[in-house]
mmCIF file of N, CA, C and O in Angstrom:
data_model
loop_
_atom_site.group_PDB
_atom_site.id
_atom_site.type_symbol
_atom_site.label_atom_id
_atom_site.label_comp_id
_atom_site.label_asym_id
_atom_site.label_seq_id
_atom_site.Cartn_x
_atom_site.Cartn_y
_atom_site.Cartn_z
ATOM 1 N N MET W 2 -15.766 -29.239 -9.059
ATOM 2 C CA MET W 2 -16.653 -27.768 -9.531
ATOM 3 C C MET W 2 -16.096 -27.133 -9.131
ATOM 4 O O MET W 2 -15.484 -26.254 -8.323
ATOM 5 N N PHE W 3 -16.589 -25.494 -9.821
ATOM 6 C CA PHE W 3 -16.214 -24.163 -9.888
ATOM 7 C C PHE W 3 -16.559 -23.739 -8.256
ATOM 8 O O PHE W 3 -17.874 -23.810 -8.069
ATOM 9 N N ASP W 4 -15.743 -23.073 -7.400
ATOM 10 C CA ASP W 4 -16.505 -22.549 -6.062
ATOM 11 C C ASP W 4 -15.376 -21.456 -6.497
ATOM 12 O O ASP W 4 -14.554 -20.527 -5.973
ATOM 13 N N PHE W 5 -16.943 -19.635 -6.190
ATOM 14 C CA PHE W 5 -16.432 -19.166 -6.663
ATOM 15 C C PHE W 5 -15.780 -18.349 -5.959
ATOM 16 O O PHE W 5 -14.024 -17.473 -5.499
ATOM 17 N N PHE W 6 -16.461 -18.700 -4.253
ATOM 18 C CA PHE W 6 -15.874 -18.150 -3.011
ATOM 19 C C PHE W 6 -14.397 -18.044 -2.682
ATOM 20 O O PHE W 6 -13.866 -17.842 -2.649
ATOM 21 N N ASP W 7 -14.283 -19.848 -3.791
ATOM 22 C CA ASP W 7 -12.243 -20.535 -3.028
ATOM 23 C C ASP W 7 -11.536 -19.357 -3.830
ATOM 24 O O ASP W 7 -10.671 -19.426 -3.593
ATOM 25 N N ASP W 8 -12.533 -19.305 -5.266
ATOM 26 C CA ASP W 8 -11.216 -19.043 -6.166
ATOM 27 C C ASP W 8 -11.126 -17.519 -5.525
ATOM 28 O O ASP W 8 -9.457 -16.386 -6.038
ATOM 29 N N MET W 9 -12.501 -16.608 -5.323
ATOM 30 C CA MET W 9 -11.817 -15.752 -4.833
ATOM 31 C C MET W 9 -10.899 -15.067 -3.694
ATOM 32 O O MET W 9 -10.112 -14.177 -2.944
ATOM 33 N N PHE W 10 -10.924 -15.917 -2.737
ATOM 34 C CA PHE W 10 -10.481 -16.792 -1.844
ATOM 35 C C PHE W 10 -8.887 -16.444 -1.937
ATOM 36 O O PHE W 10 -8.168 -15.850 -1.161
ATOM 37 N N CYS W 11 -8.380 -17.111 -2.192
ATOM 38 C CA CYS W 11 -7.187 -17.278 -2.839
ATOM 39 C C CYS W 11 -6.361 -16.746 -3.462
ATOM 40 O O CYS W 11 -5.510 -15.992 -3.677
ATOM 41 N N GLU W 12 -7.824 -15.432 -4.588
ATOM 42 C CA GLU W 12 -6.691 -14.124 -5.108
ATOM 43 C C GLU W 12 -6.544 -13.314 -4.332
ATOM 44 O O GLU W 12 -5.602 -12.883 -4.379
ATOM 45 N N ALA W 13 -7.822 -13.310 -3.484
ATOM 46 C CA ALA W 13 -6.874 -12.183 -2.130
ATOM 47 C C ALA W 13 -6.042 -12.432 -0.981
ATOM 48 O O ALA W 13 -5.549 -11.539 -0.710
ATOM 49 N N LYS W 14 -5.209 -13.776 -0.970
ATOM 50 C CA LYS W 14 -4.164 -13.916 -0.761
ATOM 51 C C LYS W 14 -2.616 -13.463 -0.600
ATOM 52 O O LYS W 14 -2.192 -13.402 0.027
ATOM 53 N N LYS W 15 -2.483 -13.996 -2.201
ATOM 54 C CA LYS W 15 -2.065 -13.273 -3.540
ATOM 55 C C LYS W 15 -1.294 -11.408 -2.621
ATOM 56 O O LYS W 15 -0.213 -11.698 -2.779
ATOM 57 N N CYS W 16 -2.303 -10.919 -2.615
ATOM 58 C CA CYS W 16 -2.412 -9.343 -2.033
ATOM 59 C C CYS W 16 -2.276 -9.462 -0.917
ATOM 60 O O CYS W 16 -3.960 -8.815 -0.739
ATOM 61 N N PHE W 17 -2.753 -9.887 0.376
ATOM 62 C CA PHE W 17 -3.050 -9.184 1.377
ATOM 63 C C PHE W 17 -2.785 -8.809 2.705
ATOM 64 O O PHE W 17 -1.478 -8.479 3.457
ATOM 65 N N PHE W 18 -2.420 -6.596 1.757
ATOM 66 C CA PHE W 18 -2.350 -5.765 2.031
ATOM 67 C C PHE W 18 -3.607 -4.881 2.057
ATOM 68 O O PHE W 18 -3.864 -5.343 1.759
ATOM 69 N N ARG W 19 -3.447 -3.399 2.796
ATOM 70 C CA ARG W 19 -4.128 -2.589 2.220
ATOM 71 C C ARG W 19 -3.533 -1.075 2.741
ATOM 72 O O ARG W 19 -3.611 -1.422 3.728
ATOM 73 N N TYR W 20 -4.517 -0.126 2.397
ATOM 74 C CA TYR W 20 -3.929 1.099 2.379
ATOM 75 C C TYR W 20 -5.354 2.214 2.407
ATOM 76 O O TYR W 20 -5.950 1.679 1.917
ATOM 77 N N GLN W 21 -5.052 3.363 3.064
ATOM 78 C CA GLN W 21 -5.751 4.264 3.390
ATOM 79 C C GLN W 21 -5.056 5.430 2.706
ATOM 80 O O GLN W 21 -4.107 5.567 3.940
ATOM 81 N N VAL W 22 -5.682 6.529 2.011
ATOM 82 C CA VAL W 22 -4.722 8.106 2.470
ATOM 83 C C VAL W 22 -5.512 8.657 3.000
ATOM 84 O O VAL W 22 -7.126 8.809 2.831
ATOM 85 N N ASP W 23 -5.059 9.777 3.542
ATOM 86 C CA ASP W 23 -6.245 10.415 4.343
ATOM 87 C C ASP W 23 -6.043 12.042 3.546
ATOM 88 O O ASP W 23 -5.003 12.388 4.562
ATOM 89 N N SER W 24 -6.509 12.101 3.263
ATOM 90 C CA SER W 24 -6.856 13.785 2.403
ATOM 91 C C SER W 24 -5.940 14.266 2.315
ATOM 92 O O SER W 24 -5.572 14.972 1.908
ATOM 93 N N GLY W 25 -5.086 13.260 1.165
ATOM 94 C CA GLY W 25 -3.600 13.466 1.005
ATOM 95 C C GLY W 25 -2.502 13.769 1.613
ATOM 96 O O GLY W 25 -1.301 14.208 2.064
ATOM 97 N N ASN W 26 -2.521 13.815 2.865
ATOM 98 C CA ASN W 26 -1.741 13.999 3.512
ATOM 99 C C ASN W 26 -0.702 12.654 4.701
ATOM 100 O O ASN W 26 -0.179 13.206 5.421
ATOM 101 N N GLN W 27 -1.180 12.014 4.486
ATOM 102 C CA GLN W 27 -0.781 10.724 5.226
ATOM 103 C C GLN W 27 -1.508 9.461 4.772
ATOM 104 O O GLN W 27 -2.543 9.232 4.086
ATOM 105 N N ILE W 28 -1.179 8.033 4.335
ATOM 106 C CA ILE W 28 -0.988 6.925 4.368
ATOM 107 C C ILE W 28 -0.859 6.092 4.974
ATOM 108 O O ILE W 28 0.587 6.326 5.975
ATOM 109 N N VAL W 29 -1.857 5.375 5.461
ATOM 110 C CA VAL W 29 -1.849 3.654 6.619
ATOM 111 C C VAL W 29 -1.846 2.771 6.283
ATOM 112 O O VAL W 29 -2.033 2.366 5.017
ATOM 113 N N VAL W 30 -0.734 2.089 5.419
ATOM 114 C CA VAL W 30 -0.204 0.971 5.075
ATOM 115 C C VAL W 30 0.343 -0.280 5.530
ATOM 116 O O VAL W 30 0.288 -0.764 7.124
ATOM 117 N N GLU W 31 -1.641 -1.396 5.787
ATOM 118 C CA GLU W 31 -1.148 -2.634 6.886
ATOM 119 C C GLU W 31 -0.911 -3.575 5.725
ATOM 120 O O GLU W 31 -1.044 -4.124 4.570
ATOM 121 N N GLY W 32 -0.154 -4.516 6.307
ATOM 122 C CA GLY W 32 0.813 -5.606 5.870
ATOM 123 C C GLY W 32 1.696 -6.240 4.746
ATOM 124 O O GLY W 32 1.727 -6.122 3.512
ATOM 125 N N TYR W 33 2.485 -4.245 5.115
ATOM 126 C CA TYR W 33 3.992 -4.415 4.259
ATOM 127 C C TYR W 33 4.566 -5.727 4.526
ATOM 128 O O TYR W 33 5.421 -6.221 5.805
ATOM 129 N N LYS W 34 5.509 -5.919 3.910
ATOM 130 C CA LYS W 34 6.277 -7.137 4.284
ATOM 131 C C LYS W 34 7.960 -6.639 4.903
ATOM 132 O O LYS W 34 8.660 -6.552 5.689
ATOM 133 N N ASN W 35 8.469 -5.390 3.876
ATOM 134 C CA ASN W 35 9.427 -4.743 3.725
ATOM 135 C C ASN W 35 9.361 -3.240 3.608
ATOM 136 O O ASN W 35 8.903 -2.656 1.624
ATOM 137 N N ILE W 36 10.310 -2.343 3.828
ATOM 138 C CA ILE W 36 10.914 -0.580 3.494
ATOM 139 C C ILE W 36 11.888 -1.573 2.712
ATOM 140 O O ILE W 36 13.183 -1.647 2.569
ATOM 141 N N LEU W 37 11.491 -0.538 1.102
ATOM 142 C CA LEU W 37 12.589 -0.672 -0.710
ATOM 143 C C LEU W 37 13.506 0.087 -0.060
ATOM 144 O O LEU W 37 14.084 0.482 -0.660
ATOM 145 N N LEU W 38 12.772 1.640 -0.321
ATOM 146 C CA LEU W 38 13.243 3.101 -0.538
ATOM 147 C C LEU W 38 12.532 3.927 0.488
ATOM 148 O O LEU W 38 11.671 3.882 0.499
ATOM 149 N N VAL W 39 13.384 5.206 1.025
ATOM 150 C CA VAL W 39 13.171 5.850 1.880
ATOM 151 C C VAL W 39 13.790 6.582 1.186
ATOM 152 O O VAL W 39 14.660 7.175 1.674
ATOM 153 N N THR W 40 13.511 7.939 1.075
ATOM 154 C CA THR W 40 13.907 9.293 0.727
ATOM 155 C C THR W 40 12.266 10.020 0.527
ATOM 156 O O THR W 40 11.196 9.889 1.738
ATOM 157 N N ALA W 41 13.462 11.513 1.047
ATOM 158 C CA ALA W 41 11.798 12.648 1.415
ATOM 159 C C ALA W 41 11.277 12.955 0.278
ATOM 160 O O ALA W 41 9.975 13.425 0.567
ATOM 161 N N GLU W 42 11.339 12.174 -0.580
ATOM 162 C CA GLU W 42 9.833 12.497 -1.702
ATOM 163 C C GLU W 42 9.759 10.753 -2.757
ATOM 164 O O GLU W 42 8.963 10.825 -3.679
ATOM 165 N N LYS W 43 10.247 9.933 -2.055
ATOM 166 C CA LYS W 43 9.847 8.951 -2.206
ATOM 167 C C LYS W 43 10.083 7.993 -1.038
ATOM 168 O O LYS W 43 10.475 7.605 -0.646
ATOM 169 N N VAL W 44 8.828 7.130 -1.199
ATOM 170 C CA VAL W 44 8.395 5.321 -0.135
ATOM 171 C C VAL W 44 8.411 4.331 -0.935
ATOM 172 O O VAL W 44 7.793 4.050 -1.868
ATOM 173 N N VAL W 45 9.339 3.397 -1.397
ATOM 174 C CA VAL W 45 9.115 2.280 -1.767
ATOM 175 C C VAL W 45 8.529 0.943 -0.254
ATOM 176 O O VAL W 45 9.664 1.391 -0.200
ATOM 177 N N LEU W 46 7.658 0.107 -0.458
ATOM 178 C CA LEU W 46 7.599 -0.937 0.434
ATOM 179 C C LEU W 46 6.930 -1.972 -0.541
ATOM 180 O O LEU W 46 6.668 -2.721 -1.026
ATOM 181 N N LYS W 47 7.561 -3.259 -0.294
ATOM 182 C CA LYS W 47 7.120 -4.336 -0.662
ATOM 183 C C LYS W 47 6.440 -5.621 -0.228
ATOM 184 O O LYS W 47 6.126 -5.350 1.226
ATOM 185 N N VAL W 48 5.338 -5.639 -0.557
ATOM 186 C CA VAL W 48 4.524 -6.177 -0.025
ATOM 187 C C VAL W 48 4.103 -7.733 -1.429
ATOM 188 O O VAL W 48 4.572 -7.803 -1.887
ATOM 189 N N GLN W 49 3.280 -8.074 -0.640
ATOM 190 C CA GLN W 49 2.969 -9.686 -1.148
ATOM 191 C C GLN W 49 2.600 -9.576 -2.323
ATOM 192 O O GLN W 49 0.804 -8.883 -2.537
ATOM 193 N N GLY W 50 2.722 -10.050 -3.525
ATOM 194 C CA GLY W 50 2.677 -9.629 -5.016
ATOM 195 C C GLY W 50 2.991 -8.675 -5.501
ATOM 196 O O GLY W 50 2.718 -8.377 -6.825
ATOM 197 N N GLY W 51 3.733 -7.434 -5.163
ATOM 198 C CA GLY W 51 4.257 -6.346 -5.622
ATOM 199 C C GLY W 51 4.958 -6.038 -4.653
ATOM 200 O O GLY W 51 5.258 -5.528 -3.533
ATOM 201 N N GLU W 52 4.494 -4.411 -5.283
ATOM 202 C CA GLU W 52 5.364 -3.107 -4.363
ATOM 203 C C GLU W 52 4.543 -2.148 -4.322
ATOM 204 O O GLU W 52 3.511 -1.916 -6.017
ATOM 205 N N ILE W 53 4.707 -1.508 -3.229
ATOM 206 C CA ILE W 53 4.117 -0.137 -3.605
ATOM 207 C C ILE W 53 4.824 1.022 -3.219
ATOM 208 O O ILE W 53 5.736 0.902 -2.606
ATOM 209 N N CYS W 54 4.426 1.884 -4.027
ATOM 210 C CA CYS W 54 5.027 3.106 -4.343
ATOM 211 C C CYS W 54 4.875 4.469 -3.686
ATOM 212 O O CYS W 54 3.920 5.182 -4.775
ATOM 213 N N ILE W 55 4.708 5.380 -2.731
ATOM 214 C CA ILE W 55 4.616 6.458 -2.856
ATOM 215 C C ILE W 55 5.567 7.487 -3.344
ATOM 216 O O ILE W 55 6.855 7.149 -2.383
ATOM 217 N N THR W 56 4.795 8.736 -3.762
ATOM 218 C CA THR W 56 5.484 9.999 -3.626
ATOM 219 C C THR W 56 4.941 11.225 -3.117
ATOM 220 O O THR W 56 4.208 11.000 -3.196
ATOM 221 N N GLY W 57 5.493 11.980 -3.287
ATOM 222 C CA GLY W 57 5.274 13.003 -2.353
ATOM 223 C C GLY W 57 6.332 14.170 -2.197
ATOM 224 O O GLY W 57 7.381 14.226 -2.571
ATOM 225 N N LYS W 58 5.871 14.613 -0.817
ATOM 226 C CA LYS W 58 7.442 16.013 -0.985
ATOM 227 C C LYS W 58 7.669 16.177 0.489
ATOM 228 O O LYS W 58 6.216 16.043 1.323
ATOM 229 N N CYS W 59 8.812 16.001 1.622
ATOM 230 C CA CYS W 59 8.704 16.334 2.891
ATOM 231 C C CYS W 59 7.873 14.855 3.973
ATOM 232 O O CYS W 59 7.206 14.879 4.367
ATOM 233 N N LEU W 60 8.005 13.432 3.178
ATOM 234 C CA LEU W 60 7.734 12.216 3.435
ATOM 235 C C LEU W 60 8.751 12.221 4.266
ATOM 236 O O LEU W 60 9.277 12.150 4.654
ATOM 237 N N CYS W 61 7.595 11.980 5.292
ATOM 238 C CA CYS W 61 7.905 11.327 7.113
ATOM 239 C C CYS W 61 7.606 9.527 7.702
ATOM 240 O O CYS W 61 6.218 9.779 6.915
ATOM 241 N N VAL W 62 8.829 8.420 7.513
ATOM 242 C CA VAL W 62 8.237 7.285 8.138
ATOM 243 C C VAL W 62 8.129 7.235 9.370
ATOM 244 O O VAL W 62 8.641 7.130 10.192
ATOM 245 N N LYS W 63 6.607 6.123 9.910
ATOM 246 C CA LYS W 63 7.018 5.615 11.184
ATOM 247 C C LYS W 63 5.994 4.264 11.423
ATOM 248 O O LYS W 63 4.960 4.322 10.268
ATOM 249 N N GLU W 64 6.908 3.725 11.709
ATOM 250 C CA GLU W 64 5.960 2.771 11.804
ATOM 251 C C GLU W 64 5.762 1.788 13.257
ATOM 252 O O GLU W 64 5.821 2.502 14.730
ATOM 253 N N PHE W 65 4.516 1.151 12.586
ATOM 254 C CA PHE W 65 3.343 1.409 14.229
ATOM 255 C C PHE W 65 3.477 0.052 14.781
ATOM 256 O O PHE W 65 3.927 -0.065 16.463
ATOM 257 N N CYS W 66 3.321 -0.810 14.198
ATOM 258 C CA CYS W 66 3.415 -2.701 14.905
ATOM 259 C C CYS W 66 4.336 -3.342 13.605
ATOM 260 O O CYS W 66 4.516 -2.796 12.655
ATOM 261 N N SER W 67 5.013 -4.315 13.360
ATOM 262 C CA SER W 67 5.090 -5.272 13.088
ATOM 263 C C SER W 67 3.610 -4.909 11.214
ATOM 264 O O SER W 67 2.871 -5.815 12.262
ATOM 265 N N GLY W 68 4.783 -4.654 10.556
ATOM 266 C CA GLY W 68 3.247 -5.134 9.062
ATOM 267 C C GLY W 68 2.720 -3.528 9.060
ATOM 268 O O GLY W 68 1.816 -3.950 7.373
ATOM 269 N N THR W 69 2.248 -2.587 9.748
ATOM 270 C CA THR W 69 1.911 -1.600 9.828
ATOM 271 C C THR W 69 2.402 -0.505 9.877
ATOM 272 O O THR W 69 3.746 -0.079 10.959
ATOM 273 N N ILE W 70 2.282 0.234 8.476
ATOM 274 C CA ILE W 70 3.527 1.843 8.652
ATOM 275 C C ILE W 70 2.858 3.126 8.209
ATOM 276 O O ILE W 70 1.100 2.742 8.104
ATOM 277 N N LYS W 71 2.966 3.610 8.738
ATOM 278 C CA LYS W 71 2.324 5.486 8.850
ATOM 279 C C LYS W 71 3.262 6.547 7.627
ATOM 280 O O LYS W 71 4.587 5.914 8.510
ATOM 281 N N ILE W 72 3.055 7.288 6.314
ATOM 282 C CA ILE W 72 3.590 7.674 5.970
ATOM 283 C C ILE W 72 2.763 9.208 5.760
ATOM 284 O O ILE W 72 1.846 8.675 5.204
ATOM 285 N N SER W 73 3.894 9.854 6.545
ATOM 286 C CA SER W 73 3.025 11.273 6.542
ATOM 287 C C SER W 73 3.908 12.598 5.725
ATOM 288 O O SER W 73 4.962 12.050 5.173
ATOM 289 N N GLY W 74 3.169 13.705 5.291
ATOM 290 C CA GLY W 74 3.691 14.621 4.535
ATOM 291 C C GLY W 74 2.672 14.837 3.022
ATOM 292 O O GLY W 74 1.508 14.277 3.289
ATOM 293 N N GLN W 75 3.575 15.359 2.028
ATOM 294 C CA GLN W 75 2.205 15.367 1.030
ATOM 295 C C GLN W 75 2.429 15.418 -0.027
ATOM 296 O O GLN W 75 3.405 14.294 -1.041
ATOM 297 N N ILE W 76 1.431 14.034 -0.278
ATOM 298 C CA ILE W 76 1.049 12.858 -1.309
ATOM 299 C C ILE W 76 0.751 12.998 -2.028
ATOM 300 O O ILE W 76 -0.005 13.382 -2.385
ATOM 301 N N TYR W 77 1.785 13.361 -3.765
ATOM 302 C CA TYR W 77 0.980 13.483 -4.170
ATOM 303 C C TYR W 77 0.513 12.058 -5.194
ATOM 304 O O TYR W 77 -0.179 12.248 -5.953
ATOM 305 N N SER W 78 1.401 10.606 -5.240
ATOM 306 C CA SER W 78 -0.012 10.088 -5.935
ATOM 307 C C SER W 78 0.746 8.086 -4.816
ATOM 308 O O SER W 78 1.741 8.449 -4.069
ATOM 309 N N VAL W 79 0.286 7.621 -4.547
ATOM 310 C CA VAL W 79 0.288 5.836 -4.452
ATOM 311 C C VAL W 79 0.177 4.849 -5.587
ATOM 312 O O VAL W 79 -0.901 4.405 -6.628
ATOM 313 N N GLU W 80 1.355 4.456 -6.503
ATOM 314 C CA GLU W 80 0.976 3.095 -7.343
ATOM 315 C C GLU W 80 1.663 1.942 -6.788
ATOM 316 O O GLU W 80 1.875 1.730 -6.140
ATOM 317 N N ASN W 81 0.298 1.041 -6.809
ATOM 318 C CA ASN W 81 0.047 -0.046 -6.388
ATOM 319 C C ASN W 81 0.467 -2.187 -7.306
ATOM 320 O O ASN W 81 -0.428 -1.460 -8.424
ATOM 321 N N SER W 82 1.895 -2.018 -7.288
ATOM 322 C CA SER W 82 2.207 -2.670 -8.729
ATOM 323 C C SER W 82 0.688 -4.335 -8.584
ATOM 324 O O SER W 82 1.182 -5.110 -9.721
ATOM 325 N N CYS W 83 0.735 -4.709 -7.499
ATOM 326 C CA CYS W 83 -0.133 -6.006 -7.314
ATOM 327 C C CYS W 83 -1.925 -5.756 -8.035
ATOM 328 O O CYS W 83 -1.333 -6.954 -9.108
ATOM 329 N N PHE W 84 -2.009 -4.779 -8.526
ATOM 330 C CA PHE W 84 -3.846 -4.862 -9.043
ATOM 331 C C PHE W 84 -3.513 -3.620 -9.863
ATOM 332 O O PHE W 84 -4.126 -3.659 -10.445
ATOM 333 N N GLY W 85 -2.265 -3.214 -10.294
ATOM 334 C CA GLY W 85 -2.614 -2.389 -10.876
ATOM 335 C C GLY W 85 -3.456 -0.692 -10.751
ATOM 336 O O GLY W 85 -3.335 -0.110 -11.855
ATOM 337 N N GLU W 86 -3.306 -0.686 -9.638
ATOM 338 C CA GLU W 86 -3.878 0.471 -8.707
ATOM 339 C C GLU W 86 -3.586 1.865 -8.842
ATOM 340 O O GLU W 86 -2.002 1.699 -8.945
ATOM 341 N N SER W 87 -3.832 2.414 -9.108
ATOM 342 C CA SER W 87 -2.888 5.000 -8.607
ATOM 343 C C SER W 87 -4.211 5.383 -7.561
ATOM 344 O O SER W 87 -4.891 5.352 -8.452
ATOM 345 N N TYR W 88 -3.458 5.836 -6.850
ATOM 346 C CA TYR W 88 -3.681 7.179 -6.350
ATOM 347 C C TYR W 88 -3.499 8.213 -6.990
ATOM 348 O O TYR W 88 -1.726 8.239 -7.110
ATOM 349 N N GLU W 89 -3.817 9.483 -7.121
ATOM 350 C CA GLU W 89 -3.148 10.920 -7.422
ATOM 351 C C GLU W 89 -4.024 11.932 -7.210
ATOM 352 O O GLU W 89 -5.428 11.494 -6.461
ATOM 353 N N LYS W 90 -3.482 12.697 -5.730
ATOM 354 C CA LYS W 90 -3.683 13.462 -5.392
ATOM 355 C C LYS W 90 -3.784 14.772 -6.377
ATOM 356 O O LYS W 90 -3.288 15.719 -7.666
ATOM 357 N N LYS W 91 -5.759 14.985 -6.728
ATOM 358 C CA LYS W 91 -5.853 16.171 -7.553
ATOM 359 C C LYS W 91 -6.164 17.721 -7.323
ATOM 360 O O LYS W 91 -5.916 18.135 -5.685
#
């Protein structure tokens, strides 16, 4: 029998992470697995089910604790390959 909530929960578990952009000056990502690339213009994080790519200027990375990271600087865009979402500063 089809169970909407079970299917929704299984789909959510595939990409168990979240991020929040604060006024284009910082982003906090929870649930990342690994840091793949860090430069002053680009940070790429491995998350379950894909990658998050943050582009900007003068990016600085600070890890709060295991699985939670803050990236500050002028954030221009965030691309999320897991859901196909993106954020662009306007």
